[in-house]
mmCIF file of C-alpha atoms and ligand atoms in Angstrom:
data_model
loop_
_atom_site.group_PDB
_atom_site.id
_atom_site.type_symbol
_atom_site.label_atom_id
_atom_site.label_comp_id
_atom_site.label_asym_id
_atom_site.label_seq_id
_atom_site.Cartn_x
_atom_site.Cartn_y
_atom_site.Cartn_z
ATOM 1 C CA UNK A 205 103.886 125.098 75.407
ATOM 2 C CA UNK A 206 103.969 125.710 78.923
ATOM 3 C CA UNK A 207 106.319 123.200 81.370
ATOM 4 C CA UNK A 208 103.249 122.147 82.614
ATOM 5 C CA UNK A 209 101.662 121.160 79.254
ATOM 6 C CA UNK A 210 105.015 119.558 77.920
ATOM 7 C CA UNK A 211 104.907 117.472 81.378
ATOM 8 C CA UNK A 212 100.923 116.626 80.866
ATOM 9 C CA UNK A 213 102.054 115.705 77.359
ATOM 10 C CA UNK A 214 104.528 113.858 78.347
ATOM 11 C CA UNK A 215 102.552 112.109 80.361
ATOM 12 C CA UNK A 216 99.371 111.216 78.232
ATOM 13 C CA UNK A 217 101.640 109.778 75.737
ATOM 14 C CA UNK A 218 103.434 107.156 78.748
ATOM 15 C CA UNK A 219 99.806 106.741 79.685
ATOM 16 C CA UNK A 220 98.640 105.613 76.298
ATOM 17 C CA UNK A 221 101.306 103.806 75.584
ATOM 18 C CA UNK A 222 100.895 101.561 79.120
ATOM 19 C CA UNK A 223 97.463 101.007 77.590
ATOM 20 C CA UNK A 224 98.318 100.401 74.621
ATOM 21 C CA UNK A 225 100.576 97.560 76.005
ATOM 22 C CA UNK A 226 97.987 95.901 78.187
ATOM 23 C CA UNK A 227 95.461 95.800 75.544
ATOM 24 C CA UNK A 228 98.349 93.925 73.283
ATOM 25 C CA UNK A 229 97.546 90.345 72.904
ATOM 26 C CA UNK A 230 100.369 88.972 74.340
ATOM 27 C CA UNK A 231 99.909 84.851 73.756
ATOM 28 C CA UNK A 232 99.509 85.736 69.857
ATOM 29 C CA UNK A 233 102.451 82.868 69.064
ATOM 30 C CA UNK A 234 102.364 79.459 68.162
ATOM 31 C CA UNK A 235 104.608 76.853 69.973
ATOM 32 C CA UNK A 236 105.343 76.473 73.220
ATOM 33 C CA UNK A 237 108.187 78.597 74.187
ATOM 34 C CA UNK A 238 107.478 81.576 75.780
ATOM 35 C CA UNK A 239 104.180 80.273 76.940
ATOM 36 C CA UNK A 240 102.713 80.204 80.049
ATOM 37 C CA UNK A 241 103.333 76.933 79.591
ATOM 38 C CA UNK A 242 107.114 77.155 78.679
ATOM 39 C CA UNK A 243 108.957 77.240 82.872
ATOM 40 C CA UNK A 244 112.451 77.200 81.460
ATOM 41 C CA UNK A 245 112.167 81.240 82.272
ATOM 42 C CA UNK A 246 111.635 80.458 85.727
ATOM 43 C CA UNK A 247 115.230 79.899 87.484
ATOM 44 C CA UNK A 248 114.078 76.403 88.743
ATOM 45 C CA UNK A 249 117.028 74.932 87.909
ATOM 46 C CA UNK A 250 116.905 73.873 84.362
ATOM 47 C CA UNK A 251 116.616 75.579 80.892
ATOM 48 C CA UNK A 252 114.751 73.091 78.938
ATOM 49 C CA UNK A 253 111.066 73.639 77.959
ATOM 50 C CA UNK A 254 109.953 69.742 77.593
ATOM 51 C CA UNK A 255 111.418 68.203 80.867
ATOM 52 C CA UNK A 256 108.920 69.990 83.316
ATOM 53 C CA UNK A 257 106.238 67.377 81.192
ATOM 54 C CA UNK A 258 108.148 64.866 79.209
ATOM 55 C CA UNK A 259 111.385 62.909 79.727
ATOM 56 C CA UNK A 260 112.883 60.562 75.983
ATOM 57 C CA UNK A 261 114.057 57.985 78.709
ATOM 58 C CA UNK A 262 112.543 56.737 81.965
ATOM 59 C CA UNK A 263 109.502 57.834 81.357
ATOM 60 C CA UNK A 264 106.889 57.005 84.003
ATOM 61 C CA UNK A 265 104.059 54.597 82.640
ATOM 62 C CA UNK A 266 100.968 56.525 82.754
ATOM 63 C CA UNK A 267 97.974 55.398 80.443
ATOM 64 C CA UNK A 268 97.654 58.483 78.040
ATOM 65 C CA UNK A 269 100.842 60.070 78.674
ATOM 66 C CA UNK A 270 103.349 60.662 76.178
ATOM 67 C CA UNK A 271 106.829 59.678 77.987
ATOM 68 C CA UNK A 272 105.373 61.551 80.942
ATOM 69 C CA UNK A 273 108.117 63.332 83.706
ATOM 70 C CA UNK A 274 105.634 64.954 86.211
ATOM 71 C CA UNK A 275 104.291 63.493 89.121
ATOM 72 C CA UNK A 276 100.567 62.746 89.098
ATOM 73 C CA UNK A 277 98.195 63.718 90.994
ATOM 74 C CA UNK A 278 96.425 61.544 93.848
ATOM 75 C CA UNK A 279 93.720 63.913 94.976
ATOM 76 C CA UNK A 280 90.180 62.860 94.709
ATOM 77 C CA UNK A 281 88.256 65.232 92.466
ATOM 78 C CA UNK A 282 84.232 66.407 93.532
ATOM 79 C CA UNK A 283 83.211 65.984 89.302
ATOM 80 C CA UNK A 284 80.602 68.579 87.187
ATOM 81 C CA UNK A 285 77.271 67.657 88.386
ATOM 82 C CA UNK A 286 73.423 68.788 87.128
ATOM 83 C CA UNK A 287 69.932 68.062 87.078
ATOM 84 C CA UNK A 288 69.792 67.849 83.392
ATOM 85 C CA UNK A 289 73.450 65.885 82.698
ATOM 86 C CA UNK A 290 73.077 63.397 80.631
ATOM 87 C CA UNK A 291 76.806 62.175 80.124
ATOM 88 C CA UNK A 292 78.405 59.829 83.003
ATOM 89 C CA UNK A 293 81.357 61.977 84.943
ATOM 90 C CA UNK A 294 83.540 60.607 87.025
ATOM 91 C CA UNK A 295 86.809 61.071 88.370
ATOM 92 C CA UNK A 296 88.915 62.372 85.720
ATOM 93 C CA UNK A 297 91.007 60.007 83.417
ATOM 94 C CA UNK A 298 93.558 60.648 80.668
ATOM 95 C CA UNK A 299 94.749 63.192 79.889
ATOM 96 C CA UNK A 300 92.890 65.526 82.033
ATOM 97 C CA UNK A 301 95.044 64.144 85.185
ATOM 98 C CA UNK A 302 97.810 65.156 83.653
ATOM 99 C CA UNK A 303 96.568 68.560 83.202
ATOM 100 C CA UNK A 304 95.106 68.672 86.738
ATOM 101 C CA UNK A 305 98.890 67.643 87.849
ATOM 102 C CA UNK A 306 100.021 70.805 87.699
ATOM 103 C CA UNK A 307 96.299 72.914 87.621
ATOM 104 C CA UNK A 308 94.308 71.589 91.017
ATOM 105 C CA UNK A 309 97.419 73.213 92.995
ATOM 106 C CA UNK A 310 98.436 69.601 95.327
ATOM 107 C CA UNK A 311 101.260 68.969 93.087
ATOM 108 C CA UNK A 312 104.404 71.174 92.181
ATOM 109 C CA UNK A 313 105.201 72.907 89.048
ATOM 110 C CA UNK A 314 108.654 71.703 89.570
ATOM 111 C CA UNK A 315 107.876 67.832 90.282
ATOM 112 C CA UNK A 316 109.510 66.613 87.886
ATOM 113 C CA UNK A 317 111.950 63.631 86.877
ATOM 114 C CA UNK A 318 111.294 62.710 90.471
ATOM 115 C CA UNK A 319 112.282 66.003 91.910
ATOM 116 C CA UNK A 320 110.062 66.554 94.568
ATOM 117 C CA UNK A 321 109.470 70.427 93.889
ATOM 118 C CA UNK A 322 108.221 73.111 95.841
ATOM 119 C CA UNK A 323 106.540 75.616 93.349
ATOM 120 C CA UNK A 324 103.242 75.009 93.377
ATOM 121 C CA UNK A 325 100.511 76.982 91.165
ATOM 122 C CA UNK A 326 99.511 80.883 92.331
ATOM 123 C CA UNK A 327 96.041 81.406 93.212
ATOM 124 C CA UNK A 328 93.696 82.661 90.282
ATOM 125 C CA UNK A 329 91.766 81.461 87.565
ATOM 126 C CA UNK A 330 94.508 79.201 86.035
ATOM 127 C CA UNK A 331 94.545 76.861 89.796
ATOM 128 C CA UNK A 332 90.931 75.006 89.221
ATOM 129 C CA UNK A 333 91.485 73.190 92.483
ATOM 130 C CA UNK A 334 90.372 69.851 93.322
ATOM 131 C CA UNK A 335 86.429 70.930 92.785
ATOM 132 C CA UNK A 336 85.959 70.471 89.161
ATOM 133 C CA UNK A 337 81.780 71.500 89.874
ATOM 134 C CA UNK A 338 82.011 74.918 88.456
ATOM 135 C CA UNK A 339 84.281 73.651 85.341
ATOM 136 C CA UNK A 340 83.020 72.339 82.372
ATOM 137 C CA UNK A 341 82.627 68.630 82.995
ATOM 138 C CA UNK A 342 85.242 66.047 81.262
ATOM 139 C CA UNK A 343 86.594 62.269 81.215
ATOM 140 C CA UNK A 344 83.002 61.187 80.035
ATOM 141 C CA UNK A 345 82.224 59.029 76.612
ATOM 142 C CA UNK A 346 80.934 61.539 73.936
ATOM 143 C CA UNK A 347 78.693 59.334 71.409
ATOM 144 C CA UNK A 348 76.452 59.052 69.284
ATOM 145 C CA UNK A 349 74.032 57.966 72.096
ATOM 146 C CA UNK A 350 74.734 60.864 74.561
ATOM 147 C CA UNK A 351 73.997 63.409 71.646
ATOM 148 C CA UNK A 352 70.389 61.513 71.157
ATOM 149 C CA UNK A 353 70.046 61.721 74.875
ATOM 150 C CA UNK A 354 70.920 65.097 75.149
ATOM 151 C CA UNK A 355 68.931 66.390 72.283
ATOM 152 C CA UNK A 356 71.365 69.659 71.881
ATOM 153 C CA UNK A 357 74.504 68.125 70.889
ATOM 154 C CA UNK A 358 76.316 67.700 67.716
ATOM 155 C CA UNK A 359 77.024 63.835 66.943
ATOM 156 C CA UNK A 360 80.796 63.458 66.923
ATOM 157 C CA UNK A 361 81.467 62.698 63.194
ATOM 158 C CA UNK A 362 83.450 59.808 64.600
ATOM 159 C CA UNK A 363 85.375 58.829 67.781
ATOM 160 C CA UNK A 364 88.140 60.910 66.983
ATOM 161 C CA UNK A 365 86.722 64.073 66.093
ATOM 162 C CA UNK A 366 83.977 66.170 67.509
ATOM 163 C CA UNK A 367 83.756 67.906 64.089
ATOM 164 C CA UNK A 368 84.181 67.680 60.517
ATOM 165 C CA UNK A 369 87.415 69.856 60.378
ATOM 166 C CA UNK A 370 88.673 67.705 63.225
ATOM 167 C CA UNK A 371 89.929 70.408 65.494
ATOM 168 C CA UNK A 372 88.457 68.638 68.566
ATOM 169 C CA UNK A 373 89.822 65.109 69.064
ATOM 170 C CA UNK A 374 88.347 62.937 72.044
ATOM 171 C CA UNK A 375 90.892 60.353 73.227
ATOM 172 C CA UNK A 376 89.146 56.757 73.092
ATOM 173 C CA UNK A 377 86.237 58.794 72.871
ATOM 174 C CA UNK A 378 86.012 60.195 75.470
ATOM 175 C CA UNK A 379 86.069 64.507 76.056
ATOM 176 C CA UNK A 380 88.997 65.598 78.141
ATOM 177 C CA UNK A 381 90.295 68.916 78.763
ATOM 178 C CA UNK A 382 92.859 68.516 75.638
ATOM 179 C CA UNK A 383 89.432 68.350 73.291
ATOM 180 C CA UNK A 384 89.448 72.283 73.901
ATOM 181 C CA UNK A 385 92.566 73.377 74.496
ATOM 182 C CA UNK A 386 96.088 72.410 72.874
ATOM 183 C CA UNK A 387 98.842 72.413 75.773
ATOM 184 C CA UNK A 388 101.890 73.109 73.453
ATOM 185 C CA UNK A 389 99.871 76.016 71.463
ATOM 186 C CA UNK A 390 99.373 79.551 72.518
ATOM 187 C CA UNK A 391 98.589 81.240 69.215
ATOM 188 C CA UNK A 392 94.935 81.559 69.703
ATOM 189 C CA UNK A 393 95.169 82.661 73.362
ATOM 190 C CA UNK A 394 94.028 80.470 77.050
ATOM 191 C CA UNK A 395 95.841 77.341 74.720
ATOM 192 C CA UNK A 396 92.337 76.960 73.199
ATOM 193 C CA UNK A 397 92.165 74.417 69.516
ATOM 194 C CA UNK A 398 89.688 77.070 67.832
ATOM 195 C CA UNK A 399 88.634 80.688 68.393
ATOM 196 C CA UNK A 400 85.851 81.241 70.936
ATOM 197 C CA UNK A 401 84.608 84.514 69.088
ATOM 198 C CA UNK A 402 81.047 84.325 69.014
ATOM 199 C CA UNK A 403 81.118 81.369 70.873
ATOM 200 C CA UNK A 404 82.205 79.462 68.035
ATOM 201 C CA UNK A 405 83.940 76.808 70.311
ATOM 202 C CA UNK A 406 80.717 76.022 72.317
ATOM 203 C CA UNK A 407 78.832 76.126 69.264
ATOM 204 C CA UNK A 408 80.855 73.608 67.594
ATOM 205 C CA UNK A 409 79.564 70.955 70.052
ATOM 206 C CA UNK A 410 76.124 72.487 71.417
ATOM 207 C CA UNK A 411 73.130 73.307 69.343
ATOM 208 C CA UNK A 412 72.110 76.179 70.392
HETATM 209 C C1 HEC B 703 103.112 71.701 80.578
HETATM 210 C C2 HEC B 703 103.297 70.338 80.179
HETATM 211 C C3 HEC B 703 103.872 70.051 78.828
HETATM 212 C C4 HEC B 703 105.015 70.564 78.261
HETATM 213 C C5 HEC B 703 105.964 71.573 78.864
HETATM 214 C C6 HEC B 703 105.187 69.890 77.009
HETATM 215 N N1 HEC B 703 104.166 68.998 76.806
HETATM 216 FE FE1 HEC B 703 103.967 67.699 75.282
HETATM 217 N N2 HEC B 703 102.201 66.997 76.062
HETATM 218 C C7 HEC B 703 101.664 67.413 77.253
HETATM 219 C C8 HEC B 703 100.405 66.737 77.474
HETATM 220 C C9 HEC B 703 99.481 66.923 78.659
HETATM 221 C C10 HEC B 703 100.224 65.869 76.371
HETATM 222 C C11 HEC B 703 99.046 64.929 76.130
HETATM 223 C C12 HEC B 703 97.832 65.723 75.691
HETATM 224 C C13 HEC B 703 97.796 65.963 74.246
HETATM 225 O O1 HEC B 703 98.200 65.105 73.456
HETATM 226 O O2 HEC B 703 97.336 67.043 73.863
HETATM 227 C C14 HEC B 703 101.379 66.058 75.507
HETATM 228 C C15 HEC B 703 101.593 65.388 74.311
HETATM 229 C C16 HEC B 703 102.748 65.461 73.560
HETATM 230 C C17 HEC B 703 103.024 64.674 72.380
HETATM 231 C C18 HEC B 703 102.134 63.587 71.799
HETATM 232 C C19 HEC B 703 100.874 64.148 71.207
HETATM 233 C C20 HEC B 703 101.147 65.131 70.110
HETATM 234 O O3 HEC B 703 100.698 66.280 70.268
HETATM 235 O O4 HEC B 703 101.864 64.826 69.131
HETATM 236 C C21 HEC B 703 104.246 65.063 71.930
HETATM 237 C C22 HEC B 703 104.991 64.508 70.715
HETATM 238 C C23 HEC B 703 104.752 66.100 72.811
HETATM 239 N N3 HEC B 703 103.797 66.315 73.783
HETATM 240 C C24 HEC B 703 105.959 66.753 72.679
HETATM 241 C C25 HEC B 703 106.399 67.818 73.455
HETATM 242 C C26 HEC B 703 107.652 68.526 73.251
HETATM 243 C C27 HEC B 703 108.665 68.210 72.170
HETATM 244 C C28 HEC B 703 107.726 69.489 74.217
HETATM 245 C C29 HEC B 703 108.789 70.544 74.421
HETATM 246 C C30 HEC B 703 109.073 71.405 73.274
HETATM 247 C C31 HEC B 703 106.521 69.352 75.027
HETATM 248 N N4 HEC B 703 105.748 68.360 74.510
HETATM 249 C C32 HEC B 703 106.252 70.115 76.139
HETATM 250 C C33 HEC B 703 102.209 68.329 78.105
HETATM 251 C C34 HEC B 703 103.339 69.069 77.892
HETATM 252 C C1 HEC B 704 103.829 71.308 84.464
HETATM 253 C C2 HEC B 704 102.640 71.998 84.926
HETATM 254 C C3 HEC B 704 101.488 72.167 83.973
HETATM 255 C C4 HEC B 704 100.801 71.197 83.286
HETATM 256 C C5 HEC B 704 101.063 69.702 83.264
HETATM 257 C C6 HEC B 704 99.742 71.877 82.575
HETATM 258 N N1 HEC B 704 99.783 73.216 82.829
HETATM 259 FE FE1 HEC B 704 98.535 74.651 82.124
HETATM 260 N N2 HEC B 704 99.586 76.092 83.085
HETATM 261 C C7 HEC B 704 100.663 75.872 83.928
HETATM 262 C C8 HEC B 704 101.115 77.134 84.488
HETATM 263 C C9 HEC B 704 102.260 77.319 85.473
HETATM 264 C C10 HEC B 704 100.262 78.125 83.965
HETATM 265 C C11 HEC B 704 100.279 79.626 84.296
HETATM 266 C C12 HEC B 704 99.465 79.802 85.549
HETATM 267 C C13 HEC B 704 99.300 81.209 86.006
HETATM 268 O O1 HEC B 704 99.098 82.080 85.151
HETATM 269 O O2 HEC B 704 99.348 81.433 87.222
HETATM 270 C C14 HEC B 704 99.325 77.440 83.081
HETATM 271 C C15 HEC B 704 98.328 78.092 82.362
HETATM 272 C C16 HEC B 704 97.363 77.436 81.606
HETATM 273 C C17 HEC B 704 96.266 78.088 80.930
HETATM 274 C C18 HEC B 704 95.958 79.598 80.937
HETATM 275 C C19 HEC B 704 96.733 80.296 79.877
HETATM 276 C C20 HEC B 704 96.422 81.768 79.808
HETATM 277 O O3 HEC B 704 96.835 82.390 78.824
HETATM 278 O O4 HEC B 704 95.794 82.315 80.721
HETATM 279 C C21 HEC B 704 95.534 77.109 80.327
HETATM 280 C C22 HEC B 704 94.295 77.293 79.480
HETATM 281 C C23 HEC B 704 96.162 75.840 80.637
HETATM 282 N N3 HEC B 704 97.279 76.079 81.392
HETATM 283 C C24 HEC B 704 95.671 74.614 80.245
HETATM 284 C C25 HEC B 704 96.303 73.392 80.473
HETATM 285 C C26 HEC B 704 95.817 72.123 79.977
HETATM 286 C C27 HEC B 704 94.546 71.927 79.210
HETATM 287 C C28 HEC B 704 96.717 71.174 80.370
HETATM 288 C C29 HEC B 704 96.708 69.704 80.028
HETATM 289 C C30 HEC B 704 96.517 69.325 78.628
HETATM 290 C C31 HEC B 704 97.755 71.859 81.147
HETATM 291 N N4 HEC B 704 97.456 73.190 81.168
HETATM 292 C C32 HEC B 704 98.838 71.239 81.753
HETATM 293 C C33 HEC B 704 101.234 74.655 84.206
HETATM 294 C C34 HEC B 704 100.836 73.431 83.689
HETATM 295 C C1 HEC B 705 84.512 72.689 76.659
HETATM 296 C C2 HEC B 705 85.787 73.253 76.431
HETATM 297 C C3 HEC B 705 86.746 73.271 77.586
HETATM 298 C C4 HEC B 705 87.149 72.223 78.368
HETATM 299 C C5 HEC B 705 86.702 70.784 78.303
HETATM 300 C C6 HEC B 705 88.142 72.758 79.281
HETATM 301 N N1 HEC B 705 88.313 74.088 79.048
HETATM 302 FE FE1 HEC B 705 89.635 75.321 79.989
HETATM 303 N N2 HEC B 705 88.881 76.915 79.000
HETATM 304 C C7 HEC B 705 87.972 76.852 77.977
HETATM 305 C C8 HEC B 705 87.742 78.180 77.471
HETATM 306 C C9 HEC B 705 86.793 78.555 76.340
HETATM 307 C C10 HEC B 705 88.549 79.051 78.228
HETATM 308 C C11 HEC B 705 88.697 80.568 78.085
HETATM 309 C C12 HEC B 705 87.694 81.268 78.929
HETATM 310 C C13 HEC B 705 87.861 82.741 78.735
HETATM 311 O O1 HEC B 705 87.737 83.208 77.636
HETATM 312 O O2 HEC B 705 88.196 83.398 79.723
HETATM 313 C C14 HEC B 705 89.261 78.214 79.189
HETATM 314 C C15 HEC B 705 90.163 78.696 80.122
HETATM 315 C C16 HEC B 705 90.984 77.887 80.904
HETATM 316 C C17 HEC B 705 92.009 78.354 81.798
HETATM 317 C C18 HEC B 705 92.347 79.811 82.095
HETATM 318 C C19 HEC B 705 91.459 80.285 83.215
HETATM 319 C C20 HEC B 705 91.729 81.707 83.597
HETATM 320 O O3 HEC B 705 90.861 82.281 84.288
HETATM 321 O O4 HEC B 705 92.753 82.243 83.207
HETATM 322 C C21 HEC B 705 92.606 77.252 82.342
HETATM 323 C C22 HEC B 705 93.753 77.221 83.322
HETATM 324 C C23 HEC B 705 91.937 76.097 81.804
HETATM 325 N N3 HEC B 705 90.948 76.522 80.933
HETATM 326 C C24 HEC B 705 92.288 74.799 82.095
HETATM 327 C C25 HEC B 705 91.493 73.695 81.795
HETATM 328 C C26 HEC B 705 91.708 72.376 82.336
HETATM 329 C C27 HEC B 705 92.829 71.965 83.251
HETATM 330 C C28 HEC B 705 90.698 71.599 81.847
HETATM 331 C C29 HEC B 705 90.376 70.184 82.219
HETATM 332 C C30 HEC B 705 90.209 69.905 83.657
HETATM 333 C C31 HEC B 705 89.883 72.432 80.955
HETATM 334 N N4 HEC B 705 90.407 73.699 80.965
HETATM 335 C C32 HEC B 705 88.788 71.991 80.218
HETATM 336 C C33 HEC B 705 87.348 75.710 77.493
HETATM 337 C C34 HEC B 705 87.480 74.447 78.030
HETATM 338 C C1 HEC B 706 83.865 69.157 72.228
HETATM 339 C C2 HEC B 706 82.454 69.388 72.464
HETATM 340 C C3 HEC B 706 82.048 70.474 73.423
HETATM 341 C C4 HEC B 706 82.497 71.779 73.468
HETATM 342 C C5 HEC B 706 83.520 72.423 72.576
HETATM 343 C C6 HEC B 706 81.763 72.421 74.520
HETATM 344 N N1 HEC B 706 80.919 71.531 75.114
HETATM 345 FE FE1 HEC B 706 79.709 71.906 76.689
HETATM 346 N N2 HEC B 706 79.295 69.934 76.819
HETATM 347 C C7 HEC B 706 79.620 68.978 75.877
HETATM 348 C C8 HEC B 706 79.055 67.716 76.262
HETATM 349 C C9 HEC B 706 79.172 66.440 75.471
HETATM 350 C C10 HEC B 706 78.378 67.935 77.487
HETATM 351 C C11 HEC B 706 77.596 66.927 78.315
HETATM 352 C C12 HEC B 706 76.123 67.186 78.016
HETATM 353 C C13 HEC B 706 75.197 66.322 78.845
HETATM 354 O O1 HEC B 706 75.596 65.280 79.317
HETATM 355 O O2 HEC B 706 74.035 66.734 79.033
HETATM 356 C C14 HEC B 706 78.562 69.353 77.813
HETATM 357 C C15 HEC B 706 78.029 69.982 78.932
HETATM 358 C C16 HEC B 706 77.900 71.346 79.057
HETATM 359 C C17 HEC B 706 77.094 72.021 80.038
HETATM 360 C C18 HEC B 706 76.333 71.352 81.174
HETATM 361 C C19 HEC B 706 75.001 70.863 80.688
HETATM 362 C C20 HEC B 706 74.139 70.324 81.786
HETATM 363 O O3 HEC B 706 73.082 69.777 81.439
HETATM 364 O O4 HEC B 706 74.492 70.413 82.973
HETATM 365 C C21 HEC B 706 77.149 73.347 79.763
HETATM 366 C C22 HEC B 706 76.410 74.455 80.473
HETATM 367 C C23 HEC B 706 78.052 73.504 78.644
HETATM 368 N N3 HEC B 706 78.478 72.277 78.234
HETATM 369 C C24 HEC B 706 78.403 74.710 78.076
HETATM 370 C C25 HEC B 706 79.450 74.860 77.173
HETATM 371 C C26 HEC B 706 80.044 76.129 76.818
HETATM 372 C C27 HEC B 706 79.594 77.480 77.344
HETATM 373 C C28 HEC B 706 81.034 75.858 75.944
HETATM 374 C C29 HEC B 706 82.006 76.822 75.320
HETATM 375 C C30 HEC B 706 82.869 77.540 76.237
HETATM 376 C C31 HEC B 706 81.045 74.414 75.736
HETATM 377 N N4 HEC B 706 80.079 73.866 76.504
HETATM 378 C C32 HEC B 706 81.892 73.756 74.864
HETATM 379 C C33 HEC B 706 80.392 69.182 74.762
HETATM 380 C C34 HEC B 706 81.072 70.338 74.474
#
């Protein structure tokens, strides 16, 4: 081989390799740590993976949060809209506040324990902003009554589970954004409670 080749060799094989490592699945893990959801990496002053969310003393009384730590959000949220909704969407309740603590970008990764913080969320798809109108809507009542209504939904089996293997719970019935997505489990990738190949997560709700 020339020196040439041996360098163009060299460099395929770095190439493929970069690829290789971009193509890797890299949320394949279940648990927490290590997550994008794990900010003990991040040099903010504290180690611990729980504390950024949860606190075993003190806890703030918030309606739906378990021993919550992290300040809550106050912003006033434009909800999912459409001609042909049928469910009742307002501003969003539960659980989903929580989430929208850290995601609609007013409040600081790093408010927490009443810190005031200063990191707040980088732009991109993960910051959903306080326009929730291009998001799939949530904090409405899932029934019986808004599958009739709808004509192209799957009656929840019962208020606690949108289907019969129970892998998407509403919370006092209602959808929130922890029906789809599990906030301490990575292993199926974007924190989601079932695989979305096919569109098996859609379809598990929508007849279609
Ligand atoms: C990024 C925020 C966040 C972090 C970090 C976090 N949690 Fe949670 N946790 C939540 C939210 C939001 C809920 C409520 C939604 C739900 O139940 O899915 C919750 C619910 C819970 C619950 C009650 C419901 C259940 O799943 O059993 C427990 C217990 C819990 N978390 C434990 C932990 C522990 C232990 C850690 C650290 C190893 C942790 N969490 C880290 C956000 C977080
Ligand atoms: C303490 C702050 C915090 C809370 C609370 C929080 N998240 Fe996150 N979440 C983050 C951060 C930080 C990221 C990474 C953002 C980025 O990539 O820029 C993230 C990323 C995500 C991602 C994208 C993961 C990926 O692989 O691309 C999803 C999905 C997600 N969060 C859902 C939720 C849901 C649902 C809840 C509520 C049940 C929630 N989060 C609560 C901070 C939070
Ligand atoms: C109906 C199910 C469903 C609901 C409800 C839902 N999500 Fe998602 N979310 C998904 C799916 C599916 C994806 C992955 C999309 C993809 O493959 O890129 C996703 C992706 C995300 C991402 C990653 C976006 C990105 O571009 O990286 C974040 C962050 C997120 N969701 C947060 C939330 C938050 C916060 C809520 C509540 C306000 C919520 N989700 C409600 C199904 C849902
Ligand atoms: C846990 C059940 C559930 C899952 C999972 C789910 N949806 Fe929905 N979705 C609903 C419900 C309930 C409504 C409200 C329907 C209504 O009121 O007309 C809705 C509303 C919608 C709407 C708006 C309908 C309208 O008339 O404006 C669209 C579009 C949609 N979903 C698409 C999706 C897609 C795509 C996925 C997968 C990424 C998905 N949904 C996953 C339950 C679900």
């Amino acid at each position: 081989m020339t020196r040439l080749h041996t360098m163009l060799t060299a460099a395929a094989v770095l190439l493929t390799g970069l690829v290789m490592a971009a193509m890797m699945p890299t949320q394949a893990q279940a648990g927490i740590a290590g997550t994008a959801h794990d900010l003990s990496a991040q040099g903010w002053g504290t180690t611990q993976i729980c504390i950024f969310c949860h606190t075993p003393h003190n806890a703030q009384a918030v309606p739906g949060a378990p021993l919550w730590n992290h300040a809550v959000t106050v912003a006033t949220f434009s909800a999912y809209t459409s001609a042909t909704l049928n469910a009742v969407v307002g501003q969003p309740t539960g659980t989903s506040k929580l989430c929208l603590s850290c995601h609609d970008g007013t409040v600081a990764l790093d408010s927490y324990g009443g810190n005031a913080g200063t990191h707040f969320m980088d732009p991109g798809g993960a910051k959903l902003g306080t326009d929730l109108t291009n998001d799939h809507p949530i904090s409405f009542t899932y029934d019986a009554a808004l599958a009739t209504a709808d004509g192209g939904l799957r009656s929840p089996a019962s208020d606690k589970y949108v289907d019969a293997a129970s892998t998407l719970p509403l919370f006092s019935a209602q959808m929130q954004c922890a029906t789809c997505h599990s906030v301490h489990d990575n292993s199926k990738g974007k924190f989601l409670r079932m695989l979305n190949n096919g569109s098996a997560l859609c379809l598990a709700c929508h007849l279609k």
